[in-house]
mmCIF file of C-alpha atoms and ligand atoms in Angstrom:
data_model
loop_
_atom_site.group_PDB
_atom_site.id
_atom_site.type_symbol
_atom_site.label_atom_id
_atom_site.label_comp_id
_atom_site.label_asym_id
_atom_site.label_seq_id
_atom_site.Cartn_x
_atom_site.Cartn_y
_atom_site.Cartn_z
ATOM 1 C CA MET A 1 4.062 -19.435 5.376
ATOM 2 C CA ILE A 2 4.312 -15.649 5.286
ATOM 3 C CA LYS A 3 3.385 -14.228 8.675
ATOM 4 C CA LYS A 4 5.132 -10.838 8.635
ATOM 5 C CA ALA A 5 4.536 -7.674 6.673
ATOM 6 C CA VAL A 6 6.257 -4.325 6.388
ATOM 7 C CA ILE A 7 4.343 -1.150 5.582
ATOM 8 C CA PRO A 8 6.569 1.784 4.611
ATOM 9 C CA ALA A 9 4.783 4.975 5.667
ATOM 10 C CA ALA A 10 7.524 7.534 6.239
ATOM 11 C CA GLY A 11 7.226 9.582 3.030
ATOM 12 C CA LEU A 12 6.512 13.308 3.147
ATOM 13 C CA GLY A 13 3.392 13.269 1.002
ATOM 14 C CA THR A 14 4.481 16.304 -1.021
ATOM 15 C CA ARG A 15 2.048 15.402 -3.826
ATOM 16 C CA PHE A 16 -0.810 16.020 -1.390
ATOM 17 C CA LEU A 17 0.225 19.300 0.217
ATOM 18 C CA PRO A 18 -1.036 21.312 2.030
ATOM 19 C CA VAL A 19 -3.116 18.690 3.908
ATOM 20 C CA THR A 20 -0.006 16.577 4.505
ATOM 21 C CA LYS A 21 1.931 19.447 6.072
ATOM 22 C CA ALA A 22 1.095 18.305 9.605
ATOM 23 C CA GLN A 23 -0.757 15.072 8.937
ATOM 24 C CA PRO A 24 0.431 11.783 7.387
ATOM 25 C CA LYS A 25 -0.979 10.982 3.941
ATOM 26 C CA GLU A 26 -1.554 7.438 5.234
ATOM 27 C CA MET A 27 -4.156 8.877 7.667
ATOM 28 C CA LEU A 28 -6.232 10.571 4.946
ATOM 29 C CA PRO A 29 -9.750 9.184 5.251
ATOM 30 C CA ILE A 30 -11.548 7.257 2.569
ATOM 31 C CA ILE A 31 -14.980 8.219 3.935
ATOM 32 C CA ASP A 32 -14.380 7.397 7.637
ATOM 33 C CA THR A 33 -11.412 5.035 7.572
ATOM 34 C CA PRO A 34 -7.767 6.044 7.162
ATOM 35 C CA VAL A 35 -5.955 4.661 4.136
ATOM 36 C CA ILE A 36 -3.478 2.726 6.267
ATOM 37 C CA GLN A 37 -6.295 0.825 7.994
ATOM 38 C CA TYR A 38 -7.354 -0.577 4.613
ATOM 39 C CA VAL A 39 -3.728 -1.635 4.070
ATOM 40 C CA VAL A 40 -3.529 -3.307 7.500
ATOM 41 C CA GLN A 41 -6.852 -5.025 6.774
ATOM 42 C CA GLU A 42 -5.376 -6.432 3.542
ATOM 43 C CA CYS A 43 -2.523 -7.926 5.627
ATOM 44 C CA VAL A 44 -4.953 -9.454 8.103
ATOM 45 C CA ASP A 45 -7.140 -10.851 5.307
ATOM 46 C CA SER A 46 -3.998 -12.450 3.848
ATOM 47 C CA GLY A 47 -3.148 -14.305 7.071
ATOM 48 C CA ILE A 48 -0.429 -11.895 8.288
ATOM 49 C CA GLU A 49 -0.160 -11.625 12.073
ATOM 50 C CA ASP A 50 2.787 -9.340 12.573
ATOM 51 C CA ILE A 51 3.178 -5.906 10.939
ATOM 52 C CA LEU A 52 6.058 -3.458 11.070
ATOM 53 C CA ILE A 53 5.156 0.087 10.074
ATOM 54 C CA ILE A 54 8.099 2.232 9.000
ATOM 55 C CA SER A 55 7.112 5.647 10.255
ATOM 56 C CA GLY A 56 8.937 8.922 10.626
ATOM 57 C CA LYS A 57 8.581 12.563 11.583
ATOM 58 C CA GLY A 58 4.985 13.746 11.943
ATOM 59 C CA LYS A 59 3.531 10.240 11.747
ATOM 60 C CA ARG A 60 2.560 9.705 15.389
ATOM 61 C CA SER A 61 -1.164 9.724 14.641
ATOM 62 C CA ILE A 62 -0.684 6.369 12.873
ATOM 63 C CA GLU A 63 0.484 4.860 16.171
ATOM 64 C CA ASP A 64 -2.404 6.453 18.047
ATOM 65 C CA HIS A 65 -4.876 5.101 15.524
ATOM 66 C CA PHE A 66 -3.909 1.483 16.189
ATOM 67 C CA ASP A 67 -3.605 2.003 19.973
ATOM 68 C CA LYS A 68 -6.309 1.625 22.596
ATOM 69 C CA ASN A 69 -8.317 4.752 23.436
ATOM 70 C CA PHE A 70 -9.809 4.061 26.882
ATOM 71 C CA GLU A 71 -11.612 7.380 27.208
ATOM 72 C CA LEU A 72 -13.381 7.063 23.877
ATOM 73 C CA GLU A 73 -14.260 3.419 24.493
ATOM 74 C CA SER A 74 -15.782 4.066 27.916
ATOM 75 C CA ARG A 75 -17.730 7.013 26.510
ATOM 76 C CA LEU A 76 -19.169 4.770 23.771
ATOM 77 C CA GLN A 77 -20.007 2.099 26.346
ATOM 78 C CA GLU A 78 -21.856 4.653 28.457
ATOM 79 C CA LYS A 79 -23.810 5.718 25.387
ATOM 80 C CA GLU A 80 -24.384 2.032 24.595
ATOM 81 C CA ASP A 81 -23.118 2.546 21.062
ATOM 82 C CA GLU A 82 -22.280 -1.083 20.360
ATOM 83 C CA VAL A 83 -21.481 -0.580 16.668
ATOM 84 C CA LEU A 84 -18.839 2.116 17.116
ATOM 85 C CA TYR A 85 -17.470 0.440 20.248
ATOM 86 C CA THR A 86 -16.948 -2.829 18.341
ATOM 87 C CA GLN A 87 -15.297 -0.943 15.473
ATOM 88 C CA LEU A 88 -12.814 0.688 17.850
ATOM 89 C CA ARG A 89 -12.022 -2.607 19.561
ATOM 90 C CA HIS A 90 -11.444 -4.172 16.145
ATOM 91 C CA ILE A 91 -8.845 -1.543 15.152
ATOM 92 C CA GLU A 92 -6.672 -2.057 18.236
ATOM 93 C CA SER A 93 -6.680 -5.841 17.884
ATOM 94 C CA MET A 94 -6.264 -6.267 14.124
ATOM 95 C CA ALA A 95 -2.677 -7.565 14.343
ATOM 96 C CA ASN A 96 0.563 -7.186 16.308
ATOM 97 C CA ILE A 97 1.672 -3.813 15.011
ATOM 98 C CA HIS A 98 5.208 -2.550 15.604
ATOM 99 C CA PHE A 99 6.781 0.749 14.629
ATOM 100 C CA ILE A 100 10.249 1.863 13.686
ATOM 101 C CA ARG A 101 11.209 5.348 12.584
ATOM 102 C CA GLN A 102 13.155 6.112 9.435
ATOM 103 C CA LYS A 103 15.097 9.140 10.657
ATOM 104 C CA GLU A 104 16.282 10.335 7.254
ATOM 105 C CA LEU A 105 14.261 9.940 4.098
ATOM 106 C CA ASN A 106 16.682 7.985 1.946
ATOM 107 C CA GLY A 107 14.146 6.194 -0.202
ATOM 108 C CA LEU A 108 11.915 3.119 -0.244
ATOM 109 C CA GLY A 109 14.891 0.733 -0.283
ATOM 110 C CA ASP A 110 16.316 2.343 2.853
ATOM 111 C CA ALA A 111 12.888 2.166 4.521
ATOM 112 C CA ILE A 112 12.724 -1.589 3.868
ATOM 113 C CA TYR A 113 16.287 -2.016 5.170
ATOM 114 C CA HIS A 114 14.978 -0.797 8.557
ATOM 115 C CA ALA A 115 12.975 -4.069 8.756
ATOM 116 C CA ARG A 116 16.005 -6.401 8.660
ATOM 117 C CA PHE A 117 16.057 -7.272 12.377
ATOM 118 C CA HIS A 118 12.282 -7.574 12.525
ATOM 119 C CA CYS A 119 12.072 -9.961 9.561
ATOM 120 C CA GLY A 120 15.263 -11.926 10.254
ATOM 121 C CA HIS A 121 15.517 -14.956 7.960
ATOM 122 C CA GLU A 122 11.869 -15.132 6.992
ATOM 123 C CA PRO A 123 10.267 -14.054 3.728
ATOM 124 C CA PHE A 124 7.864 -11.161 4.279
ATOM 125 C CA ALA A 125 5.256 -9.060 2.506
ATOM 126 C CA VAL A 126 5.606 -5.360 1.721
ATOM 127 C CA LEU A 127 2.560 -3.139 1.207
ATOM 128 C CA LEU A 128 2.986 0.541 0.381
ATOM 129 C CA GLY A 129 1.074 2.517 2.997
ATOM 130 C CA ASP A 130 -0.484 4.961 0.529
ATOM 131 C CA THR A 131 -1.928 2.381 -1.864
ATOM 132 C CA ILE A 132 -5.248 0.576 -1.527
ATOM 133 C CA ILE A 133 -6.044 -2.328 -3.815
ATOM 134 C CA ASP A 134 -9.663 -3.361 -4.025
ATOM 135 C CA SER A 135 -9.973 -7.020 -4.983
ATOM 136 C CA VAL A 136 -11.910 -10.188 -4.243
ATOM 137 C CA ILE A 137 -8.793 -12.077 -3.137
ATOM 138 C CA PRO A 138 -6.459 -9.665 -1.298
ATOM 139 C CA VAL A 139 -3.476 -8.904 -3.552
ATOM 140 C CA THR A 140 -1.040 -9.850 -0.779
ATOM 141 C CA GLN A 141 -2.766 -13.236 -0.634
ATOM 142 C CA GLN A 142 -2.386 -13.506 -4.433
ATOM 143 C CA LEU A 143 1.368 -12.899 -4.031
ATOM 144 C CA ILE A 144 1.664 -15.358 -1.129
ATOM 145 C CA ASP A 145 -0.017 -18.019 -3.276
ATOM 146 C CA ALA A 146 2.492 -17.361 -6.083
ATOM 147 C CA TYR A 147 5.379 -17.414 -3.581
ATOM 148 C CA GLU A 148 4.235 -20.803 -2.329
ATOM 149 C CA GLN A 149 4.210 -22.088 -5.884
ATOM 150 C CA TYR A 150 7.540 -20.649 -7.106
ATOM 151 C CA SER A 151 9.551 -20.137 -3.826
ATOM 152 C CA GLN A 152 10.915 -16.859 -5.195
ATOM 153 C CA THR A 153 10.441 -13.179 -4.557
ATOM 154 C CA VAL A 154 7.137 -12.116 -6.112
ATOM 155 C CA ILE A 155 6.099 -8.607 -7.010
ATOM 156 C CA ALA A 156 2.675 -7.338 -7.995
ATOM 157 C CA VAL A 157 2.468 -5.609 -11.372
ATOM 158 C CA GLU A 158 -0.215 -4.044 -13.515
ATOM 159 C CA THR A 159 -0.243 -2.610 -17.015
ATOM 160 C CA VAL A 160 -0.219 1.179 -17.269
ATOM 161 C CA PRO A 161 -0.582 3.478 -20.287
ATOM 162 C CA PRO A 162 2.826 3.903 -22.030
ATOM 163 C CA GLU A 163 2.811 7.651 -21.257
ATOM 164 C CA ASN A 164 2.796 6.840 -17.514
ATOM 165 C CA VAL A 165 5.768 4.444 -17.332
ATOM 166 C CA SER A 166 8.052 7.165 -15.964
ATOM 167 C CA ARG A 167 5.976 7.292 -12.744
ATOM 168 C CA TYR A 168 6.645 3.654 -11.792
ATOM 169 C CA GLY A 169 9.140 0.858 -11.402
ATOM 170 C CA ILE A 170 8.820 -1.018 -14.711
ATOM 171 C CA VAL A 171 9.581 -4.700 -15.288
ATOM 172 C CA GLY A 172 10.519 -6.819 -18.274
ATOM 173 C CA GLY A 173 10.444 -10.600 -18.615
ATOM 174 C CA ASP A 174 8.893 -13.709 -20.135
ATOM 175 C CA LYS A 175 5.379 -14.931 -19.522
ATOM 176 C CA LEU A 176 5.127 -18.222 -17.633
ATOM 177 C CA SER A 177 1.330 -18.152 -17.678
ATOM 178 C CA ASP A 178 -1.502 -15.671 -18.143
ATOM 179 C CA ARG A 179 -0.703 -13.826 -14.922
ATOM 180 C CA VAL A 180 2.892 -14.821 -14.093
ATOM 181 C CA ILE A 181 6.075 -13.381 -15.619
ATOM 182 C CA ARG A 182 9.660 -14.499 -14.978
ATOM 183 C CA LEU A 183 11.551 -11.216 -14.771
ATOM 184 C CA ASN A 184 14.779 -10.334 -16.506
ATOM 185 C CA GLN A 185 14.779 -6.605 -15.770
ATOM 186 C CA LEU A 186 13.484 -4.020 -13.327
ATOM 187 C CA ILE A 187 14.034 -0.321 -13.771
ATOM 188 C CA GLU A 188 12.832 2.532 -11.587
ATOM 189 C CA LYS A 189 10.892 5.290 -13.351
ATOM 190 C CA PRO A 190 12.402 4.863 -16.829
ATOM 191 C CA GLY A 191 11.885 7.164 -19.786
ATOM 192 C CA ARG A 192 9.380 5.882 -22.332
ATOM 193 C CA LYS A 193 12.159 4.629 -24.648
ATOM 194 C CA GLN A 194 14.082 2.876 -21.883
ATOM 195 C CA ALA A 195 11.038 1.028 -20.500
ATOM 196 C CA PRO A 196 11.163 -2.724 -21.215
ATOM 197 C CA SER A 197 7.338 -2.912 -21.119
ATOM 198 C CA ASN A 198 4.367 -1.042 -19.715
ATOM 199 C CA MET A 199 4.073 -3.338 -16.697
ATOM 200 C CA ALA A 200 4.401 -1.303 -13.521
ATOM 201 C CA ILE A 201 5.284 -2.361 -9.982
ATOM 202 C CA ALA A 202 2.006 -1.982 -8.107
ATOM 203 C CA GLY A 203 3.055 -1.410 -4.480
ATOM 204 C CA ARG A 204 2.830 -4.985 -3.150
ATOM 205 C CA TYR A 205 5.729 -7.434 -2.811
ATOM 206 C CA VAL A 206 6.684 -10.726 -1.143
ATOM 207 C CA LEU A 207 10.435 -10.565 -0.571
ATOM 208 C CA THR A 208 12.958 -13.168 0.512
ATOM 209 C CA PRO A 209 15.361 -12.031 3.272
ATOM 210 C CA ALA A 210 18.184 -11.911 0.670
ATOM 211 C CA ILE A 211 16.774 -8.473 -0.215
ATOM 212 C CA PHE A 212 18.645 -7.064 2.809
ATOM 213 C CA ARG A 213 22.039 -8.150 1.401
ATOM 214 C CA ALA A 214 21.025 -6.743 -1.967
ATOM 215 C CA LEU A 215 20.054 -3.438 -0.325
ATOM 216 C CA GLU A 216 23.505 -3.206 1.270
ATOM 217 C CA LYS A 217 25.005 -3.299 -2.234
ATOM 218 C CA THR A 218 22.515 -0.857 -3.760
ATOM 219 C CA PRO A 219 23.926 2.572 -4.630
ATOM 220 C CA ARG A 220 21.746 5.653 -4.632
ATOM 221 C CA GLY A 221 19.584 5.760 -7.751
ATOM 222 C CA LYS A 222 16.606 7.839 -9.006
ATOM 223 C CA GLY A 223 16.125 10.984 -6.943
ATOM 224 C CA ASN A 224 19.442 10.249 -5.174
ATOM 225 C CA GLU A 225 17.568 7.699 -3.044
ATOM 226 C CA ILE A 226 18.127 4.002 -2.281
ATOM 227 C CA GLN A 227 15.523 2.441 -4.550
ATOM 228 C CA LEU A 228 13.907 -0.915 -3.738
ATOM 229 C CA THR A 229 13.619 -1.519 -7.489
ATOM 230 C CA ASP A 230 17.437 -1.272 -7.873
ATOM 231 C CA ALA A 231 17.935 -3.767 -5.018
ATOM 232 C CA LEU A 232 15.454 -6.089 -6.728
ATOM 233 C CA GLN A 233 17.531 -5.885 -9.925
ATOM 234 C CA ILE A 234 20.505 -7.176 -7.854
ATOM 235 C CA LEU A 235 18.345 -9.868 -6.233
ATOM 236 C CA LEU A 236 17.097 -10.925 -9.656
ATOM 237 C CA LYS A 237 20.616 -11.985 -10.665
ATOM 238 C CA GLU A 238 21.121 -13.933 -7.430
ATOM 239 C CA GLU A 239 17.784 -15.682 -6.938
ATOM 240 C CA GLY A 240 15.347 -14.827 -9.712
ATOM 241 C CA ILE A 241 12.088 -12.918 -9.301
ATOM 242 C CA ILE A 242 8.625 -13.429 -10.655
ATOM 243 C CA ALA A 243 5.874 -10.886 -11.166
ATOM 244 C CA SER A 244 2.203 -11.538 -10.706
ATOM 245 C CA LEU A 245 -0.328 -9.488 -12.641
ATOM 246 C CA ILE A 246 -2.777 -8.267 -10.016
ATOM 247 C CA GLU A 247 -6.446 -9.104 -10.047
ATOM 248 C CA GLY A 248 -7.906 -5.977 -8.510
ATOM 249 C CA LYS A 249 -8.087 -2.206 -8.791
ATOM 250 C CA ARG A 250 -5.250 -0.090 -7.434
ATOM 251 C CA TYR A 251 -5.764 3.348 -5.884
ATOM 252 C CA ASP A 252 -2.702 5.515 -5.240
ATOM 253 C CA ILE A 253 -3.969 7.738 -2.457
ATOM 254 C CA GLY A 254 -0.912 9.975 -2.470
ATOM 255 C CA ASN A 255 -2.293 11.466 -5.659
ATOM 256 C CA LYS A 256 -5.221 13.913 -5.422
ATOM 257 C CA MET A 257 -7.122 12.678 -8.481
ATOM 258 C CA ASP A 258 -6.927 9.025 -7.367
ATOM 259 C CA PHE A 259 -8.002 10.064 -3.876
ATOM 260 C CA LEU A 260 -11.153 11.727 -5.233
ATOM 261 C CA LYS A 261 -11.996 8.727 -7.412
ATOM 262 C CA THR A 262 -11.440 6.328 -4.522
ATOM 263 C CA THR A 263 -13.711 8.320 -2.239
ATOM 264 C CA VAL A 264 -16.522 8.308 -4.819
ATOM 265 C CA GLU A 265 -16.182 4.622 -5.695
ATOM 266 C CA PHE A 266 -15.926 3.478 -2.076
ATOM 267 C CA ALA A 267 -18.907 5.629 -1.055
ATOM 268 C CA LEU A 268 -21.014 4.040 -3.791
ATOM 269 C CA LYS A 269 -20.108 0.611 -2.391
ATOM 270 C CA ARG A 270 -21.317 1.502 1.110
ATOM 271 C CA LYS A 271 -24.952 0.602 1.781
ATOM 272 C CA GLU A 272 -25.692 3.731 3.797
ATOM 273 C CA PHE A 273 -24.428 6.081 1.052
ATOM 274 C CA ALA A 274 -25.043 4.216 -2.201
ATOM 275 C CA GLU A 275 -28.537 5.542 -2.867
ATOM 276 C CA GLY A 276 -28.331 9.133 -1.602
ATOM 277 C CA PHE A 277 -24.810 9.776 -2.822
ATOM 278 C CA GLY A 278 -25.546 8.044 -6.144
ATOM 279 C CA GLU A 279 -28.537 10.347 -6.635
ATOM 280 C CA PHE A 280 -26.409 13.394 -5.803
ATOM 281 C CA LEU A 281 -23.796 12.326 -8.350
ATOM 282 C CA ARG A 282 -26.416 11.775 -11.029
ATOM 283 C CA GLU A 283 -27.845 15.287 -10.473
ATOM 284 C CA THR A 284 -24.374 16.825 -10.460
ATOM 285 C CA VAL A 285 -23.427 15.132 -13.729
ATOM 286 C CA ASP A 286 -26.781 16.046 -15.328
ATOM 287 C CA ASN A 287 -26.269 19.704 -14.355
ATOM 288 C CA LEU A 288 -22.775 19.599 -15.781
ATOM 289 C CA TYR A 289 -23.995 18.316 -19.146
ATOM 290 C CA ASN A 290 -26.960 20.677 -19.220
ATOM 291 C CA GLN A 291 -24.611 23.626 -18.696
ATOM 292 C CA LYS A 292 -22.314 22.371 -21.460
ATOM 293 C CA GLY A 293 -25.134 21.416 -23.803
HETATM 294 C C1 G1P B 1 7.202 3.387 -5.557
HETATM 295 C C2 G1P B 1 8.192 2.407 -6.196
HETATM 296 C C3 G1P B 1 7.817 2.140 -7.641
HETATM 297 C C4 G1P B 1 6.375 1.666 -7.729
HETATM 298 C C5 G1P B 1 5.438 2.696 -7.056
HETATM 299 C C6 G1P B 1 4.002 2.169 -7.004
HETATM 300 O O1 G1P B 1 7.380 4.657 -6.143
HETATM 301 O O2 G1P B 1 9.501 2.934 -6.091
HETATM 302 O O3 G1P B 1 8.682 1.168 -8.183
HETATM 303 O O4 G1P B 1 5.995 1.465 -9.076
HETATM 304 O O5 G1P B 1 5.868 2.955 -5.715
HETATM 305 O O6 G1P B 1 3.161 3.148 -6.467
HETATM 306 P P1 G1P B 1 6.765 6.017 -5.484
HETATM 307 O O7 G1P B 1 5.332 6.043 -5.909
HETATM 308 O O8 G1P B 1 6.928 5.886 -4.009
HETATM 309 O O9 G1P B 1 7.576 7.127 -6.069
#
């Protein structure tokens, strides 16, 4: 049973400047809900009860978001706004959320290493705090199911266009079934020629606690940082790793184009916006084509 999750959320968000100058990218709203709340919801929907968020400088608003806000709650009660009041109460009671600060930004691997005392000897899930995956079965649940079947570290992967392999951790291996691959290689942000495939690590993992020993042996890699992918390559030799092809759509919110697309797609899924916003989009697109035509 996987009951703990780690959400790394200490990164600077340079790809989203200037809005991330004084505000965490994980708090960017998709309509009215910060990205990290979707990620926490995925944990909860996957049966996780205990979450450690790796935060850092300038990230305090994440803590405030999951804390109780008495003043706001009593104001909503006075106004008898049941809907908003219930939403606020939900956020503060979603899970047991803990925080630890990564004082120096030494990479994703180093961020995960900060979770060693929290996770102890238990396997745990990792969800990148700037990535939302929209799916029927939460992707973390998909990984937990695979972990229960194979009793090995499981990482979520998806296929990406060959020209994009250098943006991701890329894996190579042999297919065990339609959606499961036994890995024989992981490489962080390879060149197109070096890439063993076009299957990219998709920001969700279920790791065994042996990852912490592997991280201790991991030298600095890409970008002079301790890369989780490099530690996984060490773990692969010791324990084996499988990859699970995700069933769902991944949105990397740290990237402006993905953020825009996510906002539009999520708005169209919301009852209160679907019609009006859909109509607005149709008119905008029509105008665009009329101008071009
Ligand atoms: C991280 C991981 C990479 C993975 C990617 C998914 O990279 O290091 O292996 O493919 O997340 O988003 P980052 O995007 O933080 O540079």
